PDB file of C-alpha atoms in Angstrom:
ATOM      1  CA  UNK A   1      14.480   4.944   1.255  1.00 71.00           C
ATOM      2  CA  UNK A   2      11.361   3.147   0.066  1.00 92.00           C
ATOM      3  CA  UNK A   3      10.703   0.229  -2.198  1.00 97.00           C
ATOM      4  CA  UNK A   4      10.091   0.102  -5.945  1.00 97.00           C
ATOM      5  CA  UNK A   5       6.840  -1.396  -7.181  1.00 97.00           C
ATOM      6  CA  UNK A   6       7.019  -3.880 -10.035  1.00 97.00           C
ATOM      7  CA  UNK A   7       3.773  -5.032 -11.671  1.00 97.00           C
ATOM      8  CA  UNK A   8       2.898  -8.227 -13.530  1.00 96.00           C
ATOM      9  CA  UNK A   9       0.966  -8.045 -16.811  1.00 96.00           C
ATOM     10  CA  UNK A  10      -2.170  -9.309 -15.081  1.00 97.00           C
ATOM     11  CA  UNK A  11      -2.243  -6.280 -12.766  1.00 96.00           C
ATOM     12  CA  UNK A  12      -3.157  -3.950 -15.655  1.00 92.00           C
ATOM     13  CA  UNK A  13      -6.255  -6.045 -16.377  1.00 95.00           C
ATOM     14  CA  UNK A  14      -7.092  -6.216 -12.693  1.00 95.00           C
ATOM     15  CA  UNK A  15      -6.743  -2.427 -12.326  1.00 94.00           C
ATOM     16  CA  UNK A  16      -9.435  -1.884 -14.962  1.00 95.00           C
ATOM     17  CA  UNK A  17     -11.808  -4.180 -13.076  1.00 94.00           C
ATOM     18  CA  UNK A  18     -11.132  -2.347  -9.809  1.00 95.00           C
ATOM     19  CA  UNK A  19     -11.762   0.995 -11.479  1.00 95.00           C
ATOM     20  CA  UNK A  20     -15.111  -0.291 -12.763  1.00 95.00           C
ATOM     21  CA  UNK A  21     -16.021  -1.334  -9.194  1.00 93.00           C
ATOM     22  CA  UNK A  22     -14.912   2.014  -7.756  1.00 95.00           C
ATOM     23  CA  UNK A  23     -12.133   0.476  -5.663  1.00 96.00           C
ATOM     24  CA  UNK A  24      -9.188   2.029  -7.514  1.00 93.00           C
ATOM     25  CA  UNK A  25      -8.643   4.753  -4.862  1.00 95.00           C
ATOM     26  CA  UNK A  26      -8.426   2.198  -2.047  1.00 95.00           C
ATOM     27  CA  UNK A  27      -5.993   0.076  -4.116  1.00 95.00           C
ATOM     28  CA  UNK A  28      -3.801   3.145  -4.774  1.00 95.00           C
ATOM     29  CA  UNK A  29      -3.689   3.888  -1.037  1.00 95.00           C
ATOM     30  CA  UNK A  30      -2.494   0.341  -0.325  1.00 95.00           C
ATOM     31  CA  UNK A  31       0.118   0.560  -3.108  1.00 96.00           C
ATOM     32  CA  UNK A  32       1.413   3.788  -1.561  1.00 95.00           C
ATOM     33  CA  UNK A  33       1.786   2.006   1.797  1.00 94.00           C
ATOM     34  CA  UNK A  34       3.600  -0.903   0.124  1.00 96.00           C
ATOM     35  CA  UNK A  35       6.008   1.500  -1.547  1.00 95.00           C
ATOM     36  CA  UNK A  36       6.920   3.072   1.802  1.00 94.00           C
ATOM     37  CA  UNK A  37       6.920  -0.021   4.030  1.00 92.00           C
ATOM     38  CA  UNK A  38       5.561  -3.403   2.818  1.00 93.00           C
ATOM     39  CA  UNK A  39       5.448  -4.784   6.376  1.00 91.00           C
ATOM     40  CA  UNK A  40       3.462  -1.902   7.923  1.00 89.00           C
ATOM     41  CA  UNK A  41       0.614  -3.506   9.813  1.00 86.00           C
ATOM     42  CA  UNK A  42      -2.319  -1.274   8.875  1.00 87.00           C
ATOM     43  CA  UNK A  43      -4.127  -2.487   6.879  1.00 87.00           C
ATOM     44  CA  UNK A  44      -3.061  -5.939   8.093  1.00 93.00           C
ATOM     45  CA  UNK A  45      -1.332  -8.326   5.721  1.00 94.00           C
ATOM     46  CA  UNK A  46      -1.689 -12.101   5.495  1.00 94.00           C
ATOM     47  CA  UNK A  47       1.008 -14.647   4.669  1.00 95.00           C
ATOM     48  CA  UNK A  48      -0.312 -16.952   1.971  1.00 96.00           C
ATOM     49  CA  UNK A  49      -0.050 -20.750   1.911  1.00 96.00           C
ATOM     50  CA  UNK A  50      -0.193 -23.477  -0.697  1.00 96.00           C
ATOM     51  CA  UNK A  51       0.856 -22.605  -4.243  1.00 96.00           C
ATOM     52  CA  UNK A  52       1.128 -18.920  -3.214  1.00 95.00           C
ATOM     53  CA  UNK A  53       3.538 -19.626  -0.332  1.00 96.00           C
ATOM     54  CA  UNK A  54       6.108 -16.873   0.131  1.00 95.00           C
ATOM     55  CA  UNK A  55       3.671 -14.201  -1.014  1.00 97.00           C
ATOM     56  CA  UNK A  56       1.629 -11.766   1.063  1.00 97.00           C
ATOM     57  CA  UNK A  57      -1.784 -10.210   0.562  1.00 96.00           C
ATOM     58  CA  UNK A  58      -3.699  -7.166   1.748  1.00 96.00           C
ATOM     59  CA  UNK A  59      -7.441  -6.811   1.515  1.00 95.00           C
ATOM     60  CA  UNK A  60      -8.930  -4.035  -0.596  1.00 95.00           C
ATOM     61  CA  UNK A  61     -12.340  -5.181   0.629  1.00 93.00           C
ATOM     62  CA  UNK A  62     -13.858  -8.562   1.534  1.00 92.00           C
ATOM     63  CA  UNK A  63     -13.895  -9.729  -2.097  1.00 93.00           C
ATOM     64  CA  UNK A  64     -10.686  -8.194  -3.504  1.00 93.00           C
ATOM     65  CA  UNK A  65      -7.069  -8.195  -2.371  1.00 96.00           C
ATOM     66  CA  UNK A  66      -3.579  -7.329  -3.575  1.00 97.00           C
ATOM     67  CA  UNK A  67      -1.136 -10.250  -3.788  1.00 97.00           C
ATOM     68  CA  UNK A  68       2.540  -9.315  -3.638  1.00 97.00           C
ATOM     69  CA  UNK A  69       6.033 -10.499  -2.780  1.00 97.00           C
ATOM     70  CA  UNK A  70       8.815  -8.497  -1.136  1.00 96.00           C
ATOM     71  CA  UNK A  71      12.306  -8.883  -2.614  1.00 96.00           C
ATOM     72  CA  UNK A  72      14.444  -7.422   0.187  1.00 94.00           C
ATOM     73  CA  UNK A  73      17.828  -7.540  -1.570  1.00 95.00           C
ATOM     74  CA  UNK A  74      16.613  -5.427  -4.504  1.00 96.00           C
ATOM     75  CA  UNK A  75      14.163  -3.340  -2.423  1.00 96.00           C
ATOM     76  CA  UNK A  76      11.327  -4.334  -4.794  1.00 97.00           C
ATOM     77  CA  UNK A  77       7.688  -5.164  -4.079  1.00 97.00           C
ATOM     78  CA  UNK A  78       6.395  -7.324  -6.927  1.00 97.00           C
ATOM     79  CA  UNK A  79       2.625  -7.062  -7.371  1.00 98.00           C
ATOM     80  CA  UNK A  80       1.083 -10.210  -8.881  1.00 98.00           C
ATOM     81  CA  UNK A  81      -2.684  -9.603  -8.684  1.00 97.00           C
ATOM     82  CA  UNK A  82      -5.144  -6.950  -7.551  1.00 94.00           C
TER      83      UNK A  82
END
């Protein structure tokens, strides 16, 4: 059984920007991986520090990344930014 994806309001705005850059397909691939297994190591994920502590990120490319948090009890991956 996989995880459910839950999106913040900001993600909708970010998705439009990614589509304009032509990176929407790569972002969808990463979201599919997160839905199946958020800790799968390819592409690698980074644990964030500072005010984003407790969240993880995966690179879409050098400039863009997806920031998310895994809620294990509810089996939810909450996407904050793309």
